PDB file of C-alpha atoms and ligand atoms in Angstrom:
ATOM      1  CA  UNK A   1       2.099  -8.696 -35.366  1.00  0.00           C
ATOM      2  CA  UNK A   2       3.545  -8.283 -38.768  1.00  0.00           C
ATOM      3  CA  UNK A   3       7.420  -6.829 -39.068  1.00  0.00           C
ATOM      4  CA  UNK A   4       6.897  -6.366 -42.761  1.00  0.00           C
ATOM      5  CA  UNK A   5       9.212  -3.675 -43.580  1.00  0.00           C
ATOM      6  CA  UNK A   6       7.224  -1.994 -46.575  1.00  0.00           C
ATOM      7  CA  UNK A   7       3.941  -2.162 -43.998  1.00  0.00           C
ATOM      8  CA  UNK A   8       5.843  -0.927 -41.188  1.00  0.00           C
ATOM      9  CA  UNK A   9       6.856   2.079 -43.561  1.00  0.00           C
ATOM     10  CA  UNK A  10       3.422   3.013 -44.853  1.00  0.00           C
ATOM     11  CA  UNK A  11       1.944   3.311 -41.136  1.00  0.00           C
ATOM     12  CA  UNK A  12       4.896   5.438 -40.504  1.00  0.00           C
ATOM     13  CA  UNK A  13       3.928   7.393 -43.714  1.00  0.00           C
ATOM     14  CA  UNK A  14       0.092   7.273 -42.652  1.00  0.00           C
ATOM     15  CA  UNK A  15       0.381   9.091 -39.473  1.00  0.00           C
ATOM     16  CA  UNK A  16       2.959  11.321 -40.824  1.00  0.00           C
ATOM     17  CA  UNK A  17       0.337  12.626 -43.720  1.00  0.00           C
ATOM     18  CA  UNK A  18      -2.220  12.597 -40.910  1.00  0.00           C
ATOM     19  CA  UNK A  19      -0.330  15.443 -38.754  1.00  0.00           C
ATOM     20  CA  UNK A  20       0.511  17.366 -42.034  1.00  0.00           C
ATOM     21  CA  UNK A  21      -3.264  17.233 -43.025  1.00  0.00           C
ATOM     22  CA  UNK A  22      -4.280  18.599 -39.007  1.00  0.00           C
ATOM     23  CA  UNK A  23      -1.744  21.339 -39.439  1.00  0.00           C
ATOM     24  CA  UNK A  24      -3.537  22.573 -42.759  1.00  0.00           C
ATOM     25  CA  UNK A  25      -6.673  22.225 -41.152  1.00  0.00           C
ATOM     26  CA  UNK A  26      -5.756  23.956 -37.704  1.00  0.00           C
ATOM     27  CA  UNK A  27      -5.909  27.561 -39.206  1.00  0.00           C
ATOM     28  CA  UNK A  28      -5.016  30.723 -39.350  1.00  0.00           C
ATOM     29  CA  UNK A  29      -4.501  31.841 -36.239  1.00  0.00           C
ATOM     30  CA  UNK A  30      -3.583  28.464 -34.163  1.00  0.00           C
ATOM     31  CA  UNK A  31      -0.304  29.451 -33.265  1.00  0.00           C
ATOM     32  CA  UNK A  32      -0.131  27.110 -30.185  1.00  0.00           C
ATOM     33  CA  UNK A  33      -1.943  24.321 -32.086  1.00  0.00           C
ATOM     34  CA  UNK A  34       0.615  24.620 -35.040  1.00  0.00           C
ATOM     35  CA  UNK A  35       3.435  24.550 -32.814  1.00  0.00           C
ATOM     36  CA  UNK A  36       2.319  21.392 -30.993  1.00  0.00           C
ATOM     37  CA  UNK A  37       1.640  19.600 -34.713  1.00  0.00           C
ATOM     38  CA  UNK A  38       5.288  21.272 -35.613  1.00  0.00           C
ATOM     39  CA  UNK A  39       7.010  18.974 -32.517  1.00  0.00           C
ATOM     40  CA  UNK A  40       5.150  16.202 -33.397  1.00  0.00           C
ATOM     41  CA  UNK A  41       5.871  16.404 -37.089  1.00  0.00           C
ATOM     42  CA  UNK A  42       9.403  17.015 -36.245  1.00  0.00           C
ATOM     43  CA  UNK A  43       9.576  13.824 -33.969  1.00  0.00           C
ATOM     44  CA  UNK A  44       7.855  11.877 -36.331  1.00  0.00           C
ATOM     45  CA  UNK A  45       9.847  12.522 -39.417  1.00  0.00           C
ATOM     46  CA  UNK A  46      13.169  12.204 -37.029  1.00  0.00           C
ATOM     47  CA  UNK A  47      12.284   8.953 -36.013  1.00  0.00           C
ATOM     48  CA  UNK A  48      11.257   7.885 -39.525  1.00  0.00           C
ATOM     49  CA  UNK A  49      14.224   9.184 -41.588  1.00  0.00           C
ATOM     50  CA  UNK A  50      16.510   7.549 -38.919  1.00  0.00           C
ATOM     51  CA  UNK A  51      14.952   3.892 -39.457  1.00  0.00           C
ATOM     52  CA  UNK A  52      15.323   4.282 -43.353  1.00  0.00           C
ATOM     53  CA  UNK A  53      18.723   5.904 -43.334  1.00  0.00           C
ATOM     54  CA  UNK A  54      20.292   3.365 -41.091  1.00  0.00           C
ATOM     55  CA  UNK A  55      18.657   0.059 -42.096  1.00  0.00           C
ATOM     56  CA  UNK A  56      15.714   0.346 -44.651  1.00  0.00           C
ATOM     57  CA  UNK A  57      18.020   2.045 -47.423  1.00  0.00           C
ATOM     58  CA  UNK A  58      21.434   0.419 -47.017  1.00  0.00           C
ATOM     59  CA  UNK A  59      19.663  -3.376 -46.486  1.00  0.00           C
ATOM     60  CA  UNK A  60      17.678  -2.691 -49.980  1.00  0.00           C
ATOM     61  CA  UNK A  61      21.135  -1.417 -51.504  1.00  0.00           C
ATOM     62  CA  UNK A  62      23.129  -4.408 -50.558  1.00  0.00           C
ATOM     63  CA  UNK A  63      20.048  -6.674 -51.842  1.00  0.00           C
ATOM     64  CA  UNK A  64      19.272  -5.060 -54.710  1.00  0.00           C
ATOM     65  CA  UNK A  65      22.136  -2.704 -56.313  1.00  0.00           C
ATOM     66  CA  UNK A  66      19.971  -1.914 -59.183  1.00  0.00           C
ATOM     67  CA  UNK A  67      17.951   0.783 -56.956  1.00  0.00           C
ATOM     68  CA  UNK A  68      20.749   2.371 -55.961  1.00  0.00           C
ATOM     69  CA  UNK A  69      20.003   5.771 -57.982  1.00  0.00           C
ATOM     70  CA  UNK A  70      16.526   5.575 -56.293  1.00  0.00           C
ATOM     71  CA  UNK A  71      18.096   5.177 -52.739  1.00  0.00           C
ATOM     72  CA  UNK A  72      20.408   7.909 -53.762  1.00  0.00           C
ATOM     73  CA  UNK A  73      17.997  10.465 -54.669  1.00  0.00           C
ATOM     74  CA  UNK A  74      16.104   9.475 -51.271  1.00  0.00           C
ATOM     75  CA  UNK A  75      18.955   9.946 -49.154  1.00  0.00           C
ATOM     76  CA  UNK A  76      18.770  13.718 -51.039  1.00  0.00           C
ATOM     77  CA  UNK A  77      15.447  14.035 -50.338  1.00  0.00           C
ATOM     78  CA  UNK A  78      15.689  13.567 -46.658  1.00  0.00           C
ATOM     79  CA  UNK A  79      18.701  15.739 -46.546  1.00  0.00           C
ATOM     80  CA  UNK A  80      16.441  18.598 -47.665  1.00  0.00           C
ATOM     81  CA  UNK A  81      13.715  17.853 -45.038  1.00  0.00           C
ATOM     82  CA  UNK A  82      16.557  17.596 -42.412  1.00  0.00           C
ATOM     83  CA  UNK A  83      17.716  21.013 -43.168  1.00  0.00           C
ATOM     84  CA  UNK A  84      14.009  22.327 -43.016  1.00  0.00           C
ATOM     85  CA  UNK A  85      13.219  20.161 -39.763  1.00  0.00           C
ATOM     86  CA  UNK A  86      16.556  21.668 -38.035  1.00  0.00           C
ATOM     87  CA  UNK A  87      15.067  24.963 -38.994  1.00  0.00           C
ATOM     88  CA  UNK A  88      11.757  24.646 -37.553  1.00  0.00           C
ATOM     89  CA  UNK A  89      12.953  22.979 -34.603  1.00  0.00           C
ATOM     90  CA  UNK A  90      14.673  26.125 -33.607  1.00  0.00           C
ATOM     91  CA  UNK A  91      12.166  28.451 -34.834  1.00  0.00           C
ATOM     92  CA  UNK A  92       9.356  30.048 -32.749  1.00  0.00           C
ATOM     93  CA  UNK A  93       5.995  29.267 -33.631  1.00  0.00           C
ATOM     94  CA  UNK A  94       4.920  33.094 -33.973  1.00  0.00           C
ATOM     95  CA  UNK A  95       7.719  33.671 -36.516  1.00  0.00           C
ATOM     96  CA  UNK A  96       6.995  35.305 -39.672  1.00  0.00           C
ATOM     97  CA  UNK A  97       8.038  31.945 -41.708  1.00  0.00           C
ATOM     98  CA  UNK A  98       6.979  29.496 -39.435  1.00  0.00           C
ATOM     99  CA  UNK A  99       3.757  28.342 -41.266  1.00  0.00           C
ATOM    100  CA  UNK A 100       5.720  28.984 -45.099  1.00  0.00           C
ATOM    101  CA  UNK A 101       8.342  26.736 -43.878  1.00  0.00           C
ATOM    102  CA  UNK A 102       6.287  23.988 -42.487  1.00  0.00           C
ATOM    103  CA  UNK A 103       4.203  24.152 -45.807  1.00  0.00           C
ATOM    104  CA  UNK A 104       7.734  23.613 -48.046  1.00  0.00           C
ATOM    105  CA  UNK A 105       8.481  20.696 -45.523  1.00  0.00           C
ATOM    106  CA  UNK A 106       4.912  19.322 -46.163  1.00  0.00           C
ATOM    107  CA  UNK A 107       5.335  19.652 -49.522  1.00  0.00           C
ATOM    108  CA  UNK A 108       8.852  18.066 -50.072  1.00  0.00           C
ATOM    109  CA  UNK A 109       7.847  15.146 -47.724  1.00  0.00           C
ATOM    110  CA  UNK A 110       4.544  14.411 -49.569  1.00  0.00           C
ATOM    111  CA  UNK A 111       6.466  14.163 -52.762  1.00  0.00           C
ATOM    112  CA  UNK A 112       8.885  11.798 -51.035  1.00  0.00           C
ATOM    113  CA  UNK A 113       6.718   9.438 -49.618  1.00  0.00           C
ATOM    114  CA  UNK A 114       4.552   9.509 -52.918  1.00  0.00           C
ATOM    115  CA  UNK A 115       7.642   8.300 -54.865  1.00  0.00           C
ATOM    116  CA  UNK A 116       8.645   5.679 -52.275  1.00  0.00           C
ATOM    117  CA  UNK A 117       4.823   4.406 -52.212  1.00  0.00           C
ATOM    118  CA  UNK A 118       4.074   4.531 -56.124  1.00  0.00           C
ATOM    119  CA  UNK A 119       7.220   3.580 -57.333  1.00  0.00           C
ATOM    120  CA  UNK A 120       9.902   2.391 -54.848  1.00  0.00           C
ATOM    121  CA  UNK A 121       8.171   0.062 -52.707  1.00  0.00           C
ATOM    122  CA  UNK A 122       6.598  -1.985 -55.682  1.00  0.00           C
ATOM    123  CA  UNK A 123      10.209  -2.366 -56.691  1.00  0.00           C
ATOM    124  CA  UNK A 124      11.011  -3.581 -53.569  1.00  0.00           C
ATOM    125  CA  UNK A 125       8.771  -5.988 -52.726  1.00  0.00           C
ATOM    126  CA  UNK A 126       9.314  -7.645 -56.062  1.00  0.00           C
ATOM    127  CA  UNK A 127      12.939  -8.098 -55.749  1.00  0.00           C
ATOM    128  CA  UNK A 128      12.791  -9.314 -51.878  1.00  0.00           C
ATOM    129  CA  UNK A 129      11.072 -12.195 -50.479  1.00  0.00           C
ATOM    130  CA  UNK A 130       8.664 -12.082 -47.502  1.00  0.00           C
ATOM    131  CA  UNK A 131      11.064 -13.562 -45.172  1.00  0.00           C
ATOM    132  CA  UNK A 132      13.931 -10.708 -46.157  1.00  0.00           C
ATOM    133  CA  UNK A 133      11.088  -8.153 -45.867  1.00  0.00           C
ATOM    134  CA  UNK A 134      10.400  -9.604 -42.520  1.00  0.00           C
ATOM    135  CA  UNK A 135      13.723  -9.256 -41.161  1.00  0.00           C
ATOM    136  CA  UNK A 136      14.381  -5.677 -42.427  1.00  0.00           C
ATOM    137  CA  UNK A 137      11.013  -4.820 -40.531  1.00  0.00           C
ATOM    138  CA  UNK A 138      12.188  -6.270 -37.573  1.00  0.00           C
ATOM    139  CA  UNK A 139      15.299  -4.769 -37.215  1.00  0.00           C
ATOM    140  CA  UNK A 140      13.573  -1.284 -38.076  1.00  0.00           C
ATOM    141  CA  UNK A 141      11.479  -1.685 -34.846  1.00  0.00           C
ATOM    142  CA  UNK A 142      14.692  -2.546 -33.137  1.00  0.00           C
ATOM    143  CA  UNK A 143      15.939   0.981 -34.706  1.00  0.00           C
ATOM    144  CA  UNK A 144      13.100   2.723 -33.505  1.00  0.00           C
ATOM    145  CA  UNK A 145      13.515   2.357 -30.176  1.00  0.00           C
ATOM    146  CA  UNK A 146      17.123   4.123 -30.432  1.00  0.00           C
ATOM    147  CA  UNK A 147      16.133   6.631 -32.653  1.00  0.00           C
ATOM    148  CA  UNK A 148      16.473  10.374 -31.908  1.00  0.00           C
ATOM    149  CA  UNK A 149      13.595  12.392 -31.341  1.00  0.00           C
ATOM    150  CA  UNK A 150      14.412  15.681 -32.332  1.00  0.00           C
ATOM    151  CA  UNK A 151      17.368  16.351 -34.325  1.00  0.00           C
ATOM    152  CA  UNK A 152      20.394  16.727 -32.259  1.00  0.00           C
ATOM    153  CA  UNK A 153      21.419  20.318 -32.418  1.00  0.00           C
ATOM    154  CA  UNK A 154      25.582  20.043 -32.653  1.00  0.00           C
ATOM    155  CA  UNK A 155      25.661  16.956 -35.470  1.00  0.00           C
ATOM    156  CA  UNK A 156      22.527  18.815 -37.494  1.00  0.00           C
ATOM    157  CA  UNK A 157      24.142  22.049 -37.753  1.00  0.00           C
ATOM    158  CA  UNK A 158      27.255  19.797 -38.589  1.00  0.00           C
ATOM    159  CA  UNK A 159      25.415  18.309 -41.583  1.00  0.00           C
ATOM    160  CA  UNK A 160      24.236  21.744 -42.353  1.00  0.00           C
ATOM    161  CA  UNK A 161      27.651  23.190 -42.663  1.00  0.00           C
ATOM    162  CA  UNK A 162      29.427  19.927 -44.483  1.00  0.00           C
ATOM    163  CA  UNK A 163      26.508  20.309 -47.085  1.00  0.00           C
ATOM    164  CA  UNK A 164      27.044  23.952 -47.572  1.00  0.00           C
ATOM    165  CA  UNK A 165      31.116  23.681 -48.138  1.00  0.00           C
ATOM    166  CA  UNK A 166      31.304  20.288 -49.928  1.00  0.00           C
TER     167      UNK A 166
HETATM  168 FE1  FE2 B 201      12.270   8.264 -47.393  1.00  0.00          FE
HETATM  169 FE1  FE2 B 202       9.536   6.845 -45.689  1.00  0.00          FE
END
């Protein structure tokens, strides 16, 4: 099994985008289905964000300092998605804004995934060798095992508050 970091992240993206499509195709009144799909989206995004924040971004930043600006932008985009995820995780699927909030989350994350795949991954692949990408991939697989599955309320709330006051 390949542990190439970019292959692993693209597989994650595929699964995330599939869950987005399922949500969009669920139909107006499928409240229970959409609630379950959003639970799945939250889990996929929480794990994926964790392995990128904890492994991929810091490793690439060390190895390819020229990509620092892109990485900062990515952290900020993750942060915006995190805030929406925290709110959605606390929301009832039949709440008035549940679908709207999910739609905004989907739009944001799709844009972010597109930038990673179209612009960022090619630069990373060019800058790093196969061996380095395999090592980062192996490290991300390990991180997946210890990653949180849901936003942890106290720290997520603290992050929200920190973001507002800083
Ligand atoms: Fe990302
Ligand atoms: Fe990603």
